[in-house]
Amino acid sequence: MCIGVVNLKVNVAEVRYSEGESVHFELMEDFSSFDLGTEALSFHAPVHVQLQVNNTNKAMLVYGNIQTELKATCGRCLETYVYPLSLSFQDEWVFRAQATEDLLESALLLDKDEVDIKERIFEQIVLALPMKFICSAECQGLCPTCGANRNLTPCHCGEDNLNPRFAALGKWQSND
């Protein structure tokens, strides 16, 4: 069964009492901008979430896929670009009354059938982000001397400026 939802609330009543049953959710939500401390990010596209919730009698195992696009700033050239994000995740949900000691720390605890999972999805997105955003593997970044974007204009600032401490290495020749 597939249920379409326009926000990030899911209702698990359909599978709560049916061991072995599963339900599929298609979710979409617009997220607001957020600050990571080192840089601010905003969403370029809505967050699309696909969930499959399986009741195992002890808990509900959730398999999900998240797709969205973020506006990010490249850590090398400082240009803004669109960062596509696609990730898969697994989660475990359990009703508080059925939770064992192990599940109390790792699972999402449910008190009612309808669950708002926006924070849980946001957490998955943040965990999947790279340490540093790079617009492409070929990005040459900024010139440390003049600050020009070396992807847009060739820069010859540093070609003749050799650190005098390394001058002796310039005379060294390999015997290979």
Tab-separated table of C-alpha atoms in Angstrom:
chain	number	residue	atom	x	y	z
A	1	MET	CA	0.000	0.000	0.000
A	2	CYS	CA	1.242	3.491	-0.838
A	3	ILE	CA	0.088	6.644	0.899
A	4	GLY	CA	0.877	10.163	-0.381
A	5	VAL	CA	1.394	12.901	2.179
A	6	VAL	CA	2.203	16.589	1.681
A	7	ASN	CA	4.020	17.077	4.973
A	8	LEU	CA	6.303	14.964	7.098
A	9	LYS	CA	3.683	13.356	9.303
A	10	VAL	CA	3.015	9.659	8.943
A	11	ASN	CA	0.294	7.577	10.503
A	12	VAL	CA	1.346	4.049	11.447
A	13	ALA	CA	-2.065	2.925	12.769
A	14	GLU	CA	-2.515	0.730	9.707
A	15	VAL	CA	0.471	-1.492	10.578
A	16	ARG	CA	0.668	-1.002	14.349
A	17	TYR	CA	-1.150	-4.201	15.280
A	18	SER	CA	-0.325	-6.283	12.197
A	19	GLU	CA	2.981	-8.113	12.529
A	20	GLY	CA	4.682	-8.561	9.177
A	21	GLU	CA	2.662	-5.804	7.490
A	22	SER	CA	4.292	-2.858	5.777
A	23	VAL	CA	3.155	0.503	4.463
A	24	HIS	CA	4.826	2.859	1.993
A	25	PHE	CA	4.792	6.660	2.309
A	26	GLU	CA	5.659	9.323	-0.276
A	27	LEU	CA	6.399	12.607	1.496
A	28	MET	CA	7.396	16.093	0.400
A	29	GLU	CA	8.194	19.172	2.457
A	30	ASP	CA	9.847	22.561	2.029
A	31	PHE	CA	12.574	23.050	4.614
A	32	SER	CA	13.851	26.450	5.700
A	33	SER	CA	17.478	27.607	5.580
A	34	PHE	CA	19.803	26.515	8.346
A	35	ASP	CA	23.200	27.448	9.750
A	36	LEU	CA	25.923	24.863	10.284
A	37	GLY	CA	28.106	27.232	12.264
A	38	THR	CA	30.674	27.594	9.492
A	39	GLU	CA	28.214	28.348	6.689
A	40	ALA	CA	24.536	28.858	5.997
A	41	LEU	CA	22.717	26.487	3.659
A	42	SER	CA	19.352	26.773	1.999
A	43	PHE	CA	17.223	24.255	0.158
A	44	HIS	CA	17.001	24.759	-3.596
A	45	ALA	CA	14.232	22.158	-3.955
A	46	PRO	CA	11.664	20.497	-1.681
A	47	VAL	CA	12.759	17.454	0.305
A	48	HIS	CA	11.282	14.245	-1.161
A	49	VAL	CA	11.128	11.286	1.212
A	50	GLN	CA	10.111	7.712	0.485
A	51	LEU	CA	9.529	5.474	3.496
A	52	GLN	CA	8.720	1.829	3.906
A	53	VAL	CA	7.566	1.011	7.443
A	54	ASN	CA	7.651	-2.685	8.394
A	55	ASN	CA	6.107	-3.976	11.621
A	56	THR	CA	8.307	-6.660	13.215
A	57	ASN	CA	6.133	-6.953	16.359
A	58	LYS	CA	8.981	-5.653	18.555
A	59	ALA	CA	9.410	-2.413	16.634
A	60	MET	CA	8.870	-0.849	13.248
A	61	LEU	CA	11.813	-0.966	10.879
A	62	VAL	CA	11.889	1.998	8.542
A	63	TYR	CA	13.769	2.091	5.239
A	64	GLY	CA	13.925	5.490	3.630
A	65	ASN	CA	15.288	7.489	0.713
A	66	ILE	CA	15.742	11.260	0.753
A	67	GLN	CA	16.290	13.455	-2.296
A	68	THR	CA	16.737	17.210	-2.413
A	69	GLU	CA	19.030	19.969	-3.620
A	70	LEU	CA	20.892	22.484	-1.475
A	71	LYS	CA	22.421	25.843	-2.330
A	72	ALA	CA	25.982	25.682	-1.067
A	73	THR	CA	29.168	27.708	-1.337
A	74	CYS	CA	32.257	26.000	-2.712
A	75	GLY	CA	35.073	25.829	-0.163
A	76	ARG	CA	37.709	26.453	-2.850
A	77	CYS	CA	36.347	29.118	-5.231
A	78	LEU	CA	33.569	30.572	-3.016
A	79	GLU	CA	31.013	30.315	-5.841
A	80	THR	CA	27.436	29.336	-4.986
A	81	TYR	CA	26.233	26.133	-6.631
A	82	VAL	CA	23.467	23.536	-6.322
A	83	TYR	CA	24.481	20.447	-4.344
A	84	PRO	CA	22.278	17.405	-5.159
A	85	LEU	CA	21.651	15.177	-2.161
A	86	SER	CA	20.365	11.626	-2.415
A	87	LEU	CA	20.669	9.231	0.503
A	88	SER	CA	19.245	6.066	1.961
A	89	PHE	CA	18.762	5.448	5.655
A	90	GLN	CA	17.325	2.977	8.124
A	91	ASP	CA	15.544	3.800	11.335
A	92	GLU	CA	13.720	2.014	14.098
A	93	TRP	CA	10.477	3.244	15.639
A	94	VAL	CA	8.848	1.790	18.741
A	95	PHE	CA	5.897	2.722	20.904
A	96	ARG	CA	7.123	3.906	24.286
A	97	ALA	CA	5.069	1.248	26.143
A	98	GLN	CA	6.777	-1.548	24.142
A	99	ALA	CA	10.324	-0.153	24.266
A	100	THR	CA	13.073	-2.281	25.725
A	101	GLU	CA	16.081	-0.674	27.386
A	102	ASP	CA	18.139	-1.013	24.179
A	103	LEU	CA	15.461	0.678	22.075
A	104	LEU	CA	15.039	3.594	24.498
A	105	GLU	CA	18.373	5.044	23.375
A	106	SER	CA	18.416	4.236	19.674
A	107	ALA	CA	14.829	4.187	18.406
A	108	LEU	CA	12.346	6.965	17.747
A	109	LEU	CA	9.834	6.633	20.573
A	110	LEU	CA	6.190	6.927	19.564
A	111	ASP	CA	3.374	8.029	21.847
A	112	LYS	CA	0.618	8.050	19.218
A	113	ASP	CA	-0.065	6.706	15.748
A	114	GLU	CA	0.642	9.975	13.916
A	115	VAL	CA	4.316	10.894	13.940
A	116	ASP	CA	6.002	14.095	12.763
A	117	ILE	CA	9.353	12.946	11.382
A	118	LYS	CA	10.629	16.318	10.128
A	119	GLU	CA	13.382	16.500	12.774
A	120	ARG	CA	14.434	12.916	12.090
A	121	ILE	CA	14.688	13.621	8.329
A	122	PHE	CA	16.600	16.858	8.963
A	123	GLU	CA	19.033	14.906	11.161
A	124	GLN	CA	19.643	12.404	8.339
A	125	ILE	CA	20.302	15.258	5.893
A	126	VAL	CA	22.822	16.954	8.183
A	127	LEU	CA	24.631	13.667	8.832
A	128	ALA	CA	25.008	13.096	5.068
A	129	LEU	CA	26.555	16.501	4.322
A	130	PRO	CA	30.240	16.654	3.381
A	131	MET	CA	32.767	18.288	5.695
A	132	LYS	CA	33.564	20.784	2.941
A	133	PHE	CA	31.463	21.576	-0.116
A	134	ILE	CA	33.404	21.471	-3.407
A	135	CYS	CA	31.617	22.503	-6.619
A	136	SER	CA	33.589	19.975	-8.718
A	137	ALA	CA	36.659	17.785	-8.430
A	138	GLU	CA	38.349	20.001	-11.032
A	139	CYS	CA	37.796	23.236	-9.053
A	140	GLN	CA	41.082	25.170	-8.894
A	141	GLY	CA	39.933	27.593	-6.197
A	142	LEU	CA	41.136	31.124	-5.603
A	143	CYS	CA	44.643	32.454	-6.179
A	144	PRO	CA	46.240	32.953	-2.743
A	145	THR	CA	48.081	36.043	-4.036
A	146	CYS	CA	45.526	38.076	-6.006
A	147	GLY	CA	42.258	36.310	-5.057
A	148	ALA	CA	41.162	35.629	-8.635
A	149	ASN	CA	38.911	32.654	-9.287
A	150	ARG	CA	41.285	30.351	-11.209
A	151	ASN	CA	38.303	28.515	-12.762
A	152	LEU	CA	37.298	31.694	-14.626
A	153	THR	CA	40.606	33.425	-15.380
A	154	PRO	CA	44.134	32.054	-15.578
A	155	CYS	CA	46.379	33.517	-12.921
A	156	HIS	CA	50.167	33.701	-13.139
A	157	CYS	CA	50.828	35.366	-9.799
A	158	GLY	CA	52.587	32.518	-8.040
A	159	GLU	CA	54.678	31.117	-10.907
A	160	ASP	CA	57.745	33.296	-10.318
A	161	ASN	CA	57.421	33.745	-6.568
A	162	LEU	CA	59.574	31.010	-5.087
A	163	ASN	CA	59.997	30.933	-1.349
A	164	PRO	CA	63.735	31.577	-0.720
A	165	ARG	CA	63.814	28.766	1.843
A	166	PHE	CA	63.072	26.305	-0.972
A	167	ALA	CA	65.526	27.750	-3.526
A	168	ALA	CA	67.999	24.904	-2.963
A	169	LEU	CA	65.333	22.375	-3.913
A	170	GLY	CA	64.933	24.097	-7.271
A	171	LYS	CA	68.563	23.212	-8.100
A	172	TRP	CA	68.157	19.599	-7.060
A	173	GLN	CA	67.747	17.117	-9.893
A	174	SER	CA	66.423	13.637	-9.676
A	175	ASN	CA	68.680	10.745	-10.690
A	176	ASP	CA	65.738	8.604	-11.892
